[in-house]
GROMACS .gro file of C-alpha atoms in nm:
model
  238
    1UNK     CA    1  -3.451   2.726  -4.923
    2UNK     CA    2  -3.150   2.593  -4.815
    3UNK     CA    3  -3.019   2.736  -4.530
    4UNK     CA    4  -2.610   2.846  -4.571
    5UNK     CA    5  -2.325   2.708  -4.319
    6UNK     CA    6  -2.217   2.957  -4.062
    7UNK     CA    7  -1.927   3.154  -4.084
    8UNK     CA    8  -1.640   2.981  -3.900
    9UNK     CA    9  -1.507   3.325  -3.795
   10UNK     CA   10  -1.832   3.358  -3.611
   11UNK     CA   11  -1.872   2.957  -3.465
   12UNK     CA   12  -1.816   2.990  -3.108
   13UNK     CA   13  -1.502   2.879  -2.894
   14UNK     CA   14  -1.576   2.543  -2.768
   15UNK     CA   15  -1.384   2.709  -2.435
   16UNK     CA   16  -1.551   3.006  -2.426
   17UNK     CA   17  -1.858   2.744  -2.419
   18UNK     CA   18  -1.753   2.565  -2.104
   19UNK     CA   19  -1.612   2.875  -1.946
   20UNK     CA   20  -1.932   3.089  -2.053
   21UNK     CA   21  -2.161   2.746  -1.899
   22UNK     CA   22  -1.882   2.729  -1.587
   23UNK     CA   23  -2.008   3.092  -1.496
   24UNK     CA   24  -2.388   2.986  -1.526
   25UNK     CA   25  -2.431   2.648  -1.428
   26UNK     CA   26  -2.827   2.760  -1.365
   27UNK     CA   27  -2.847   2.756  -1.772
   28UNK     CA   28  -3.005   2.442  -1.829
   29UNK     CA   29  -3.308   2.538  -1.562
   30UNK     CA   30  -3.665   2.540  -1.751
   31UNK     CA   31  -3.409   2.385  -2.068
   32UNK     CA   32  -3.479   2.020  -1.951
   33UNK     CA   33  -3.527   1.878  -2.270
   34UNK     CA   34  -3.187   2.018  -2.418
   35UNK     CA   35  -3.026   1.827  -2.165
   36UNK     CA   36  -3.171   1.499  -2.361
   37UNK     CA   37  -3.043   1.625  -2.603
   38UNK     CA   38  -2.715   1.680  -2.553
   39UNK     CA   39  -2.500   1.340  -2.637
   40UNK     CA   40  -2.161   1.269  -2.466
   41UNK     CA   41  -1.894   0.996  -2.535
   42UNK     CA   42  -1.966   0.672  -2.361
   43UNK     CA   43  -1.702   0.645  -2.093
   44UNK     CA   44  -1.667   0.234  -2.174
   45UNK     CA   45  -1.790   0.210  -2.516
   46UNK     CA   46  -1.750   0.363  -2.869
   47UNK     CA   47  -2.018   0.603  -2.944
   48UNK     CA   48  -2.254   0.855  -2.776
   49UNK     CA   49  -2.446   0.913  -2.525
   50UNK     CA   50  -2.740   1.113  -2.333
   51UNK     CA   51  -2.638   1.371  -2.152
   52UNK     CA   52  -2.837   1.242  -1.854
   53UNK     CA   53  -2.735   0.913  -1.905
   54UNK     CA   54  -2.325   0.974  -1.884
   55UNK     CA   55  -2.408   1.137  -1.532
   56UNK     CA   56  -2.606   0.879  -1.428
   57UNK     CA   57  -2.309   0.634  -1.472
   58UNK     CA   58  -2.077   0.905  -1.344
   59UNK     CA   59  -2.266   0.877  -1.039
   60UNK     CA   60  -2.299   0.527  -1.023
   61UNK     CA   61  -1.903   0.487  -1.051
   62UNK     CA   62  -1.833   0.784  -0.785
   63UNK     CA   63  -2.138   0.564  -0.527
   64UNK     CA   64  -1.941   0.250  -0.580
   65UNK     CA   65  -1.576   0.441  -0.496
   66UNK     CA   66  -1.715   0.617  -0.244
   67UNK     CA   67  -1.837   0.203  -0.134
   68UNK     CA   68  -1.476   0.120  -0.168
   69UNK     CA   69  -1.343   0.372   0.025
   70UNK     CA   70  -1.549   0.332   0.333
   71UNK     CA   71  -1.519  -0.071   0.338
   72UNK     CA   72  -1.166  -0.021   0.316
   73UNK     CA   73  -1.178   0.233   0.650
   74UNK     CA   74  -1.400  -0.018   0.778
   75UNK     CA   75  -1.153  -0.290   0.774
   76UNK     CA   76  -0.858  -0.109   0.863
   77UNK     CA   77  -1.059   0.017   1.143
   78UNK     CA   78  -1.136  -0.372   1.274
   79UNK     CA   79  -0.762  -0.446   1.227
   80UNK     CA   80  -0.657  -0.189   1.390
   81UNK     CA   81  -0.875  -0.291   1.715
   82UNK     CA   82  -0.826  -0.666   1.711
   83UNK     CA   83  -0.386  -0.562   1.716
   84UNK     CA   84  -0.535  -0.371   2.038
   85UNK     CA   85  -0.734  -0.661   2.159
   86UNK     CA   86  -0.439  -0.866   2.163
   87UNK     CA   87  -0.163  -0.592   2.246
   88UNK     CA   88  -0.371  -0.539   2.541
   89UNK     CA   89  -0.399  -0.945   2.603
   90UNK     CA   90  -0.033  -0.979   2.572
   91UNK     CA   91   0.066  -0.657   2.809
   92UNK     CA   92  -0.180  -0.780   3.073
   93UNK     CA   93  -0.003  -1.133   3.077
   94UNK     CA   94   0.307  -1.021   3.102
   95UNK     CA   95   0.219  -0.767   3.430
   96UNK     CA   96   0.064  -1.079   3.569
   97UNK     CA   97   0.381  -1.322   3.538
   98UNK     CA   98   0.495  -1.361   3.891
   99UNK     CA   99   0.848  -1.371   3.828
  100UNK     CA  100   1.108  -1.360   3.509
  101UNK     CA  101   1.041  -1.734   3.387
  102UNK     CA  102   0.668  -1.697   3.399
  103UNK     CA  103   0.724  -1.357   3.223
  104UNK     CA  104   0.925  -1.565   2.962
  105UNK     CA  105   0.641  -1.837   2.897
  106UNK     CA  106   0.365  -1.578   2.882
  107UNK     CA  107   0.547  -1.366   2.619
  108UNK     CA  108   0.589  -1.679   2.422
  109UNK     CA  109   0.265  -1.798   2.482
  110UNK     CA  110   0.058  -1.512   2.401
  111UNK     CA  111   0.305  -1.448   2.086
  112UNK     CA  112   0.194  -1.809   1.977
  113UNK     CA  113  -0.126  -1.799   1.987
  114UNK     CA  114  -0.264  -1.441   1.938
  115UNK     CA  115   0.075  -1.319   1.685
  116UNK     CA  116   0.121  -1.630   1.480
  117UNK     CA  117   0.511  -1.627   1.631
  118UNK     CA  118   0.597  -1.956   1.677
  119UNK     CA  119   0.913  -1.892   1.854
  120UNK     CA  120   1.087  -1.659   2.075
  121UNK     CA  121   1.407  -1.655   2.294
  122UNK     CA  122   1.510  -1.362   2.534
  123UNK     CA  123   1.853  -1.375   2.606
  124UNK     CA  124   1.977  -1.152   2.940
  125UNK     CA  125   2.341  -1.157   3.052
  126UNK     CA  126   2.417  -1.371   3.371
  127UNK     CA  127   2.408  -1.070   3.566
  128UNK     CA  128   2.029  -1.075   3.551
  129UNK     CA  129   2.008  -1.479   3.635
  130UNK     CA  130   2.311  -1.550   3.813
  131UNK     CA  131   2.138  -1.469   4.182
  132UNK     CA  132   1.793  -1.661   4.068
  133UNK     CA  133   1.786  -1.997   4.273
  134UNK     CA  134   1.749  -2.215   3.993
  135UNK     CA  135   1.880  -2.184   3.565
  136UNK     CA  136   1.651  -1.973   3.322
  137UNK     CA  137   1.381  -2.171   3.160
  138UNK     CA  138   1.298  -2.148   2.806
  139UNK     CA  139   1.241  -1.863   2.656
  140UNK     CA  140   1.459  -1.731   2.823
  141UNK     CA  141   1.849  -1.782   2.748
  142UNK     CA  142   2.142  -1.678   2.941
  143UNK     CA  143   2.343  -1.454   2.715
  144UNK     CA  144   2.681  -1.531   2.629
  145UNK     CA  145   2.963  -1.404   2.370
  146UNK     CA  146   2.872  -1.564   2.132
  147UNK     CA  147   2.524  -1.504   2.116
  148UNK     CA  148   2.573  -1.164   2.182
  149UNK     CA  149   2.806  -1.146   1.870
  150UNK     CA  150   2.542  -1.318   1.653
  151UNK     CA  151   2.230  -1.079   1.771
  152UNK     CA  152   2.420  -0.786   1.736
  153UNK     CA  153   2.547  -0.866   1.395
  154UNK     CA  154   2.187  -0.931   1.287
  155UNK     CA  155   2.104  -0.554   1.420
  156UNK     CA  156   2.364  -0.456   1.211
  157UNK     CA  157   2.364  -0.106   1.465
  158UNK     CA  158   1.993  -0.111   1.483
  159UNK     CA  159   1.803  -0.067   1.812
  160UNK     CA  160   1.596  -0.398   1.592
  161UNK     CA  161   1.569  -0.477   1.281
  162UNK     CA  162   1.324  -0.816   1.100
  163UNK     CA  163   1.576  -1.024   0.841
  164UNK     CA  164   1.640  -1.378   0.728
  165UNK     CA  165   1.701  -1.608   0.968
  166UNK     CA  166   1.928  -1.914   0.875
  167UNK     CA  167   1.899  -2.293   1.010
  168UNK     CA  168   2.233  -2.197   1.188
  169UNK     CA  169   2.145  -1.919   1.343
  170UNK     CA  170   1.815  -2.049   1.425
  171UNK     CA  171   1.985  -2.350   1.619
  172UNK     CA  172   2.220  -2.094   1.792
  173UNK     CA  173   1.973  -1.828   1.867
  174UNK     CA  174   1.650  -2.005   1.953
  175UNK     CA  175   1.800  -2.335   2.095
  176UNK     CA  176   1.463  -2.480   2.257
  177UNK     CA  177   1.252  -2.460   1.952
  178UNK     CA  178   1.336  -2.687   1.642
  179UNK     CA  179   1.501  -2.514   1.342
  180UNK     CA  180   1.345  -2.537   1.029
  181UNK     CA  181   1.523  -2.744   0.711
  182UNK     CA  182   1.512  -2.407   0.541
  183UNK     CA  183   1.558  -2.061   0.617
  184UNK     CA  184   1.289  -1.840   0.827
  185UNK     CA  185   1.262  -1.477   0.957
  186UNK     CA  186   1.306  -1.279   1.258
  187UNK     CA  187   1.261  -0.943   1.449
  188UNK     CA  188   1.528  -0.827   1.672
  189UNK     CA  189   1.571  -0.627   1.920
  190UNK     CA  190   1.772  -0.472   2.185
  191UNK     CA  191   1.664  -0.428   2.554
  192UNK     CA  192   1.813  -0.134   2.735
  193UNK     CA  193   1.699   0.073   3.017
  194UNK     CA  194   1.959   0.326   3.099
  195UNK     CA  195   2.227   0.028   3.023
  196UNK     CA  196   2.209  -0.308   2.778
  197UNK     CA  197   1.975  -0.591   2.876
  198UNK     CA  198   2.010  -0.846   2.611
  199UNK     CA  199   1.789  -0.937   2.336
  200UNK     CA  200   1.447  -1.045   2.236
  201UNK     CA  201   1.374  -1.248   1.911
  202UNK     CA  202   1.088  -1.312   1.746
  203UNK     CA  203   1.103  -1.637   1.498
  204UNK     CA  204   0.892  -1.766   1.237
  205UNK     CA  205   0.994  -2.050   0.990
  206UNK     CA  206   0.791  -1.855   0.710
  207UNK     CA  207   1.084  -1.665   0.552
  208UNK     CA  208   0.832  -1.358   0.480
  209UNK     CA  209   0.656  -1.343   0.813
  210UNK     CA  210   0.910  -1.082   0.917
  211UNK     CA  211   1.038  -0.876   0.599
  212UNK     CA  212   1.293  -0.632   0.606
  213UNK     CA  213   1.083  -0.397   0.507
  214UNK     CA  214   0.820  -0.403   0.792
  215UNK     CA  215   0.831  -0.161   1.058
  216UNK     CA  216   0.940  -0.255   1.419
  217UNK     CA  217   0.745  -0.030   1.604
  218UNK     CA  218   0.527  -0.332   1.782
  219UNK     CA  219   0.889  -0.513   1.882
  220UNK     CA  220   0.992  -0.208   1.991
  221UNK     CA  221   0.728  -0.159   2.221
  222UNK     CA  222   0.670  -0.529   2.347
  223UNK     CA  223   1.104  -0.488   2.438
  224UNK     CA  224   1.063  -0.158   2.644
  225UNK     CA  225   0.786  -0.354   2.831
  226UNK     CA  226   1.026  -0.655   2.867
  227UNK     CA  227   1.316  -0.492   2.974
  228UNK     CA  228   1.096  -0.308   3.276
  229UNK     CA  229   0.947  -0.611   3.386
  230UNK     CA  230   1.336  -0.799   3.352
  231UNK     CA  231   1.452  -0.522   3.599
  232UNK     CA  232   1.197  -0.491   3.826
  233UNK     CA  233   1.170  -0.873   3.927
  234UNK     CA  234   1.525  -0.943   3.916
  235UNK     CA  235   1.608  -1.054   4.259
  236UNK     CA  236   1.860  -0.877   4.453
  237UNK     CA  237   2.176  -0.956   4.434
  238UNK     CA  238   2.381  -1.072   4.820
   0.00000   0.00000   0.00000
């Protein structure tokens, strides 16, 4: 006897399904084998199924971006130490220059070889240098109109800002290190403490090392340091 189709006005609401299984998610306890079953779509492939089979892969996939997830922690995490390795390198150096030329060196120095910054001048106005006994050494730059014109155009009224830097301005602003045929990058920025101290620039000849989009927060803090040190072993004036 052939048994007849079911009324569709009595076929149940595949909603009221999933809310009805929603409510009783214990359902399928002592029901183990109509959970093989049940067929699913295959999440990467046309066709169906098991049940047990699509959660199995569901699981696998959640395991491997839960993986993902962690190994990317994990290496922000070592990043984030080795920048405070070397921050900490580069702060201790520059407490341990014994006056404003060795300060100079050991910012450049340290920048070199633990930032990948090639180059770096710090200009301060002649009333910083003028009562030293002998000229600034490289980095460091007495800072003149001109200069001071240049830098503060590149801030364009930023406290610092990282932009292009040409082979002009690279010959003008960085005088001690050769310019490169083609244009680099820069970070700038402005040293004050209570009044304005001149300027510290950071120079690669890699024209994306410093993008304009990249935050300033480490020049920002390697300048206050600067400017401190500048101050405090400035000689005294007769």
């Amino acid at each position: 006897m052939t048994r007849a189709a079911p009324d569709p006005r009595q076929t149940l609401d595949p909603d009221r399904v999933a809310e009805w299984l929603a409510r009783h998610p214990d359902f399928f306890v002592g029901r183990e084998g109509l959970l093989q079953q049940l067929k699913v779509p295959h999440p990467e492939t046309r066709g169906a199924t098991s049940l047990l089979e699509r959660l199995v892969h569901d699981l696998r996939a959640r395991a491997e971006q839960a993986e993902w997830r962690l190994e990317q922690l994990l290496e922000s995490a070592r990043f984030n130490e080795g920048q405070y390795r070397r921050t900490r390198e580069l702060i201790l150096a520059l407490l341990e220059a014994e006056d404003n030329d060795a300060l100079g060196q050991a910012l450049a120095t340290q920048l070199a070889e633990n930032f990948h910054t090639p180059a770096v001048a710090l200009w301060c106005p002649a009333s910083l240098t003028d009562a030293e006994p002998h000229p600034p050494q490289a980095p460091r730059q007495v800072l003149d109109d001109h200069a001071g014109q240049r830098l503060a155009a590149l801030l364009d009224g930023r406290p610092s800002r990282c932009t292009r830097l040409t082979p002009t301005d690279w010959k003008r602003l960085l005088p001690h290190v050769p310019a490169p045929a083609k244009a680099g990058s820069c970070a700038v920025a402005r040293l004050t403490l209570g009044e304005p101290l001149g300027y510290l620039v950071l120079a690669s000849p890699d024209p994306d090392h410093f993008r304009a989009s990249m935050d300033t927060l480490f020049t920002d803090y390697v300048g206050e340091v600067v400017a401190r040190l500048l101050v405090r072993m400035a000689p005294a004036s007769s």
